[in-house]
CSV table of C-alpha atoms in Angstrom, one decimal:
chain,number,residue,atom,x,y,z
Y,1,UNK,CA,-53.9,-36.7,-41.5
Y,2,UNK,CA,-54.1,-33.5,-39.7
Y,3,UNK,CA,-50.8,-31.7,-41.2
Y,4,UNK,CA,-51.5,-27.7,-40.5
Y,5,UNK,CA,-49.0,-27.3,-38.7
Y,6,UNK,CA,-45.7,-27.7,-40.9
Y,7,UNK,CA,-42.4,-25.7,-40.4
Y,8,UNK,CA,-38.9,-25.9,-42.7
Y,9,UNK,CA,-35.9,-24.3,-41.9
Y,10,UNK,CA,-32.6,-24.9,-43.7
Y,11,UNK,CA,-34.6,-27.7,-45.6
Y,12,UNK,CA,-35.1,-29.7,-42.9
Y,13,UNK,CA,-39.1,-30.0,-42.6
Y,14,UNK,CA,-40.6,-30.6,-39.5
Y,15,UNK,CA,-44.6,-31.7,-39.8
Y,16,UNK,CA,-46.8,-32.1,-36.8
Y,17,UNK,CA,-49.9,-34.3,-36.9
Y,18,UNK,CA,-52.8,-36.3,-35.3
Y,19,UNK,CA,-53.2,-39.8,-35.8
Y,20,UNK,CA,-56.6,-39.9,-37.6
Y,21,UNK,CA,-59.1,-43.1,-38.0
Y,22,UNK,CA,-58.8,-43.5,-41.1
Y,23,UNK,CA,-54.8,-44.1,-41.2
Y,24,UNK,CA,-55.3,-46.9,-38.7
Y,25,UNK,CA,-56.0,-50.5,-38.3
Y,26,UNK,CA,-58.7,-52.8,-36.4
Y,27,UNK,CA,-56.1,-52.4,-33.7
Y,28,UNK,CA,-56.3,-48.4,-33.6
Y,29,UNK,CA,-52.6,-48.7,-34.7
Y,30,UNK,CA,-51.0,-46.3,-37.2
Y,31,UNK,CA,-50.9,-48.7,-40.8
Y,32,UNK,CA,-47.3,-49.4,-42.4
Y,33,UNK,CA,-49.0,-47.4,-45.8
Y,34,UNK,CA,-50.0,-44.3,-43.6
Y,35,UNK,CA,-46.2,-44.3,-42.4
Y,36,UNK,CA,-45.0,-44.3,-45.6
Y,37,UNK,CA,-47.7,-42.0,-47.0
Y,38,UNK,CA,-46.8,-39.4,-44.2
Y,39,UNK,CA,-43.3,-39.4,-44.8
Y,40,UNK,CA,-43.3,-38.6,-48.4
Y,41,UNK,CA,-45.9,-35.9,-47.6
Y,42,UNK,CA,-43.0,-34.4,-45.0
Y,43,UNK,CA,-40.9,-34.7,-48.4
Y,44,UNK,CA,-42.8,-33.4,-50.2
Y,45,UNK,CA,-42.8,-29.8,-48.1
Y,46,UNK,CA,-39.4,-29.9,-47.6
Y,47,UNK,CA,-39.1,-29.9,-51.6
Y,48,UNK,CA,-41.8,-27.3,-52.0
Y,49,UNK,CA,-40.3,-25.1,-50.0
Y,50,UNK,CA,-36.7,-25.4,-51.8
Y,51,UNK,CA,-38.4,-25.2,-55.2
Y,52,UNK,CA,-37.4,-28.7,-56.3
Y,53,UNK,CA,-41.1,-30.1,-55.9
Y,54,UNK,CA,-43.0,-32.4,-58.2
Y,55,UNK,CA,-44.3,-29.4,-59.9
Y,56,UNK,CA,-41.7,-27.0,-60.2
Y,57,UNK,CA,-39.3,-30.5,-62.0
Y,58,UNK,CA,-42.6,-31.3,-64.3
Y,59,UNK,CA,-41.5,-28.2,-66.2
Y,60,UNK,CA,-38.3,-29.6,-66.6
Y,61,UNK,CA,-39.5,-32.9,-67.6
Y,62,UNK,CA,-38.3,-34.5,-64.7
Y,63,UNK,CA,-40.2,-36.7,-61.7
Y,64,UNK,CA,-39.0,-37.5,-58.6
Y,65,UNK,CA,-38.8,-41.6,-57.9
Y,66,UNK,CA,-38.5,-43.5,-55.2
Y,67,UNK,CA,-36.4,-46.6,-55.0
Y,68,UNK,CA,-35.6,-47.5,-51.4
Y,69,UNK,CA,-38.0,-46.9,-48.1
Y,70,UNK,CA,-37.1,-48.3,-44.7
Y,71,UNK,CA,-39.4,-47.7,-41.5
Y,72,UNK,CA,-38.3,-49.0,-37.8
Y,73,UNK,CA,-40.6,-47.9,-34.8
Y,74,UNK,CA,-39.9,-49.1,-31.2
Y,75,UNK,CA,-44.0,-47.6,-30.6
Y,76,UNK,CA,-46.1,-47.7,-33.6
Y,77,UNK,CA,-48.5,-44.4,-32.3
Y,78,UNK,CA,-51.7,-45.1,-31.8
Y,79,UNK,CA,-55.0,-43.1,-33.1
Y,80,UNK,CA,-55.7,-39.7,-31.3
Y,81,UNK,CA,-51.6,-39.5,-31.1
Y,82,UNK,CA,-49.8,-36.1,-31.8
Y,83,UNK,CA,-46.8,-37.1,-33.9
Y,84,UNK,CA,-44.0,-35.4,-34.5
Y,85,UNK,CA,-41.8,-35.9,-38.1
Y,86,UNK,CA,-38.1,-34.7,-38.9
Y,87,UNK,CA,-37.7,-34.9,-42.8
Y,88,UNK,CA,-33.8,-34.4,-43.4
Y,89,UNK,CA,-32.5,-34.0,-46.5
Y,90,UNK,CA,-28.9,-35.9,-46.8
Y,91,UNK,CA,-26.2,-34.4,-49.0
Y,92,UNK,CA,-26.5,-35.9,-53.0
Y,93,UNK,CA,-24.3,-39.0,-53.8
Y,94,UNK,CA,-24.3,-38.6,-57.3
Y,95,UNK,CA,-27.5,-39.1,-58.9
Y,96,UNK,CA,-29.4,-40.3,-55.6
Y,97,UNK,CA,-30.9,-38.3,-52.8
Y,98,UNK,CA,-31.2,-40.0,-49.8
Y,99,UNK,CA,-33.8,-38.6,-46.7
Y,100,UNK,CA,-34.0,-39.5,-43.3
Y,101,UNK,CA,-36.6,-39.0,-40.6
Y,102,UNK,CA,-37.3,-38.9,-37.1
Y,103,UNK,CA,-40.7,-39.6,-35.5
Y,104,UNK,CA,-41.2,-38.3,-31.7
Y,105,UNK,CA,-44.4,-38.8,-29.7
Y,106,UNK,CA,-46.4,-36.1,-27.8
Y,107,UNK,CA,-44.2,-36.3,-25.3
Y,108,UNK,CA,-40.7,-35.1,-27.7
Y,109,UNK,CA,-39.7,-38.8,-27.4
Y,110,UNK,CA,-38.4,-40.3,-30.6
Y,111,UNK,CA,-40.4,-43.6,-30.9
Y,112,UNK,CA,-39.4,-44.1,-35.2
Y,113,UNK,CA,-37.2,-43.5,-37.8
Y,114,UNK,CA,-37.1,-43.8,-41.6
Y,115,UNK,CA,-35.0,-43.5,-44.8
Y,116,UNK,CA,-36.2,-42.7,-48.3
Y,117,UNK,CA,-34.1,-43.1,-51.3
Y,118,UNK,CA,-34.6,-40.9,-54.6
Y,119,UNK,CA,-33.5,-40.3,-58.2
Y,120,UNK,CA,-34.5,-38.2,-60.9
Y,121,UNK,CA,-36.4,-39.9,-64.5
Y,122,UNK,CA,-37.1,-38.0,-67.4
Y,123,UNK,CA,-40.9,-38.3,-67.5
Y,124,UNK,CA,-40.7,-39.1,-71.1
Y,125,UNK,CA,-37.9,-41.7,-71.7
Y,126,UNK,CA,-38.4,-43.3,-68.0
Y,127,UNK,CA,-34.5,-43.0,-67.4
Y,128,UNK,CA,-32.6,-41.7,-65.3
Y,129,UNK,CA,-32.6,-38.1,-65.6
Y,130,UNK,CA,-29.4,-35.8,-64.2
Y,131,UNK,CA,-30.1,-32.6,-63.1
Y,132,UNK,CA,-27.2,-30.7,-61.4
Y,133,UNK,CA,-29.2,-27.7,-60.0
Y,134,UNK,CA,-31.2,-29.8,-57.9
Y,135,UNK,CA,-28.1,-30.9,-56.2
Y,136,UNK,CA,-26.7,-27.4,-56.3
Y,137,UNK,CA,-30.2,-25.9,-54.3
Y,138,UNK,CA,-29.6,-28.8,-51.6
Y,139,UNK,CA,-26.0,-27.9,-50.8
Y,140,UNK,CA,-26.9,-24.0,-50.6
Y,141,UNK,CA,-29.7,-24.5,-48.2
Y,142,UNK,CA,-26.8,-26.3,-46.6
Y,143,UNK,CA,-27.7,-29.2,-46.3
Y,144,UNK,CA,-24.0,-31.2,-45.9
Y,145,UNK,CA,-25.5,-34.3,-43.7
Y,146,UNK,CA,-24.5,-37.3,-45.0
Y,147,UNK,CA,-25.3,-40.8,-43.8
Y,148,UNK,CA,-25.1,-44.5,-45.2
Y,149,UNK,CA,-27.7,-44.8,-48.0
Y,150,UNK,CA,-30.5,-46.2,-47.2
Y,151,UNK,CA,-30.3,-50.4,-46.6
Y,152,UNK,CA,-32.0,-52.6,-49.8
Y,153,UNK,CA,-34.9,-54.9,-48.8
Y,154,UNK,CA,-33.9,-58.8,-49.5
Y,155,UNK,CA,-35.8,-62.0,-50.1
Y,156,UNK,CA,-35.6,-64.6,-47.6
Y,157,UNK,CA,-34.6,-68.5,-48.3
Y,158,UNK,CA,-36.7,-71.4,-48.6
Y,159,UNK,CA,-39.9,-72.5,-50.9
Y,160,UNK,CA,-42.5,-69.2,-50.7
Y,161,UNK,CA,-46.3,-69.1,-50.9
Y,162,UNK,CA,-47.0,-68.4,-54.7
Y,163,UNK,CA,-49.8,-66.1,-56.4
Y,164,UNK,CA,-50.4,-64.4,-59.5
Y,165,UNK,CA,-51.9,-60.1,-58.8
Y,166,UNK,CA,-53.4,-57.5,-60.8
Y,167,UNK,CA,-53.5,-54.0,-59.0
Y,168,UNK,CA,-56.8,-52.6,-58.9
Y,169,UNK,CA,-58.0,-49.5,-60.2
Y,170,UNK,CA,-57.6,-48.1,-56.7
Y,171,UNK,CA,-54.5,-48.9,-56.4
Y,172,UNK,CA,-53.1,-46.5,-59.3
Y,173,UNK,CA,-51.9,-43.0,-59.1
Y,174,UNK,CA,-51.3,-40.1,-61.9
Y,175,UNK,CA,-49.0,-41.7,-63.7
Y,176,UNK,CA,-51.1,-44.8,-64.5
Y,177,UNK,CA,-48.9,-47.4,-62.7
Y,178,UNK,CA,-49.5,-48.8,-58.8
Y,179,UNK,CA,-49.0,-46.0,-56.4
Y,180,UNK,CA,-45.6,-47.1,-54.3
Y,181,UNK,CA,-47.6,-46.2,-51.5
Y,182,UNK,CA,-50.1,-49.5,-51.7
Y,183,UNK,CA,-46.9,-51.9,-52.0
Y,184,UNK,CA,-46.8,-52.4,-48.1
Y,185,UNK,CA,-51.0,-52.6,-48.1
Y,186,UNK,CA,-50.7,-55.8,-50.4
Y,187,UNK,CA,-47.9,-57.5,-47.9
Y,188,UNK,CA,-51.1,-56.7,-45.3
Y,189,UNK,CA,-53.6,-58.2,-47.1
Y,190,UNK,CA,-51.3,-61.5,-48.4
Y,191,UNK,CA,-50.7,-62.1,-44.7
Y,192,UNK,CA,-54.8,-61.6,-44.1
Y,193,UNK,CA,-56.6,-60.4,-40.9
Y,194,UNK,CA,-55.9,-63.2,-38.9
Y,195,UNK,CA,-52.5,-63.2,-38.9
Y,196,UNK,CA,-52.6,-58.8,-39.2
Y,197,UNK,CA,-55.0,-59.0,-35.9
Y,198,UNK,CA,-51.9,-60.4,-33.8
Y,199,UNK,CA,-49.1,-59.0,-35.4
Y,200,UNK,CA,-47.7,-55.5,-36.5
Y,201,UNK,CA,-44.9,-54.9,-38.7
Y,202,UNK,CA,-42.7,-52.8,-36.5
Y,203,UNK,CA,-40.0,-53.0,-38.9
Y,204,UNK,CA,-39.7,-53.0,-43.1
Y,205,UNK,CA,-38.1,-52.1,-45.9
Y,206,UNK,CA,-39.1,-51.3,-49.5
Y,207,UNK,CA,-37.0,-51.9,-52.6
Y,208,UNK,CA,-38.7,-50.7,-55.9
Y,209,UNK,CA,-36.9,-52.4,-59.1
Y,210,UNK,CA,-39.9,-51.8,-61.7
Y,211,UNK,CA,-43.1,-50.1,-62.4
Y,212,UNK,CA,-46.9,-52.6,-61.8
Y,213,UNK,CA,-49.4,-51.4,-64.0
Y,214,UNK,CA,-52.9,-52.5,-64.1
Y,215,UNK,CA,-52.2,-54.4,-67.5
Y,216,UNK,CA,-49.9,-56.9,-65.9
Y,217,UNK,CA,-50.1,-60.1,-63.6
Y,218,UNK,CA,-47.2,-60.0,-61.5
Y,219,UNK,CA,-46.0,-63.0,-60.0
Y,220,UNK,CA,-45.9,-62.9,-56.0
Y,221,UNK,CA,-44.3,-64.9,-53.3
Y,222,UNK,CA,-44.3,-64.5,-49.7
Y,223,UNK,CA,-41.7,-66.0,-47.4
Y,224,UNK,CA,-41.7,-66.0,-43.5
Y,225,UNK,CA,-39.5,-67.3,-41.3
Y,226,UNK,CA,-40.1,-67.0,-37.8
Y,227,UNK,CA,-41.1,-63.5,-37.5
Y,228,UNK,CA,-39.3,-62.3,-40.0
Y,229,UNK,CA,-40.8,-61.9,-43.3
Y,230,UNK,CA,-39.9,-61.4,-47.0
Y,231,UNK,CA,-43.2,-60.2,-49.8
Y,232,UNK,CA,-41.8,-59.7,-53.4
Y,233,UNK,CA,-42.8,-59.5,-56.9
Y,234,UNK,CA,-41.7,-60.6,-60.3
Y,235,UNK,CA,-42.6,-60.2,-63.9
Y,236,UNK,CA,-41.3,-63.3,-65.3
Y,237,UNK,CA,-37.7,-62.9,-64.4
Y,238,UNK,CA,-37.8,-59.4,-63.9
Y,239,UNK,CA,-38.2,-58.2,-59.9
Y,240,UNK,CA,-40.1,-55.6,-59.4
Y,241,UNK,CA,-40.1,-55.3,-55.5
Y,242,UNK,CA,-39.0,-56.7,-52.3
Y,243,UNK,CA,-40.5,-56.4,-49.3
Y,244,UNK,CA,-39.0,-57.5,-45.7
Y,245,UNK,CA,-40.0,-57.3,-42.5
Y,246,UNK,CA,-40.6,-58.4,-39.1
Y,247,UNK,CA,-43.8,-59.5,-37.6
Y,248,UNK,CA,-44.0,-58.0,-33.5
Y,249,UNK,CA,-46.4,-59.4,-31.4
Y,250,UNK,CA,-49.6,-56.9,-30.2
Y,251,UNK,CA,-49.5,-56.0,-27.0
């Protein structure tokens, strides 16, 4: 992802970029994971430039989580596209900090939009960690927005497809536990190129519930009905995700 050219102004980020090969599918068509990656990397600025950034809470023993991601696109872009992305910062609600985005075409015409959820855990304990300054720099870059939070994805009814996974070593990140950023990749791959070939997923939302580690075998089940789609995994009893989606016909 080309991302030079990057701009944030009352800690709203705007980040313009070409749709690169290697973010797309057999279809040329900008993947569900390179949506997701690209908004948290528009996040990720906007934080940077505040000074409430991965690095600058790692002193304070803190790490920045994601819980909730939700992606709708009337046009998924297309390799060789300029894309535009609005990262907005909403106003706290208590311990959560909710983002939204805006995704226009080369044209200025808004084709997408996104919400993140976040929260604060202390790197150590893995709880939830409360840090009032964090708020307190949002609300004096003033940023006073505030929108519903972000919707929680939801399993589907009816009998699924079963299947027991183990993450691969590619799929982990820093902190030695499945990047959130491959969740939507595995929904891809459970549905298989066939089925990928035909369809995109215009539409989904992520709900995180639980860390997967390489050491585990989680428990997955995929429901679809019509369209519309449902990917979610379990540790015993214990979610730890929930995909849902729906499939749109390629054009």
């Amino acid at each position: 992802m080309n991302g030079n050219d990057i701009m944030t102004k009352n800690g709203i980020t705007t980040l313009t970029l070409l749709i690169e090969a290697d973010e797309c599918d057999t279809a040329a068509v900008w993947r569900p994971s390179a949506i997701v990656t690209a908004m948290q990397r528009a996040t990720h600025y906007a934080r940077e430039a505040l000074g409430i950034d991965w690095s600058s809470l790692a002193a304070k023993g803190a790490l920045w989580v994601v819980s909730r991601v939700n992606v709708s696109f009337e046009r998924i872009p297309k390799m060789g596209e300029n894309l535009t992305i609005r990262a907005i910062p909403q106003k706290p609600v208590k311990a959560l900090y909710p983002w939204r985005f805006e995704f226009s075409d080369g044209e200025g015409r808004q084709i997408g939009t996104g919400e993140t959820l976040w929260n604060l855990m202390d790197a150590d304990t893995r709880r939830l960690a409360i840090l009032p300054d964090v708020a307190e720099t949002l609300l004096q870059a003033g940023i006073t927005e505030r929108g519903a939070l972000p919707s929680a994805a939801l399993e589907l009814d009816g009998d699924p497809r079963r299947l027991t996974f183990t993450p691969a070593y590619t799929d982990l990140d820093i902190n030695g536990h499945a990047s959130h950023l491959r969740y939507i990749d595995w929904c891809c791959n459970i549905f298989g190129a066939g089925i990928m070939s035909r369809y995109a997923i215009q539409r989904f939302r992520i709900a995180y519930m639980h860390e997967v580690r390489i050491d585990s075998h989680a428990d997955i089940e995929l429901r679809t009905r019509g369209t519309d789609f449902s990917f979610s995994g379990y540790y015993g009893d214990t979610p730890a995700f929930v995909i849902d989606g729906t499939l749109a016909a390629r054009k």
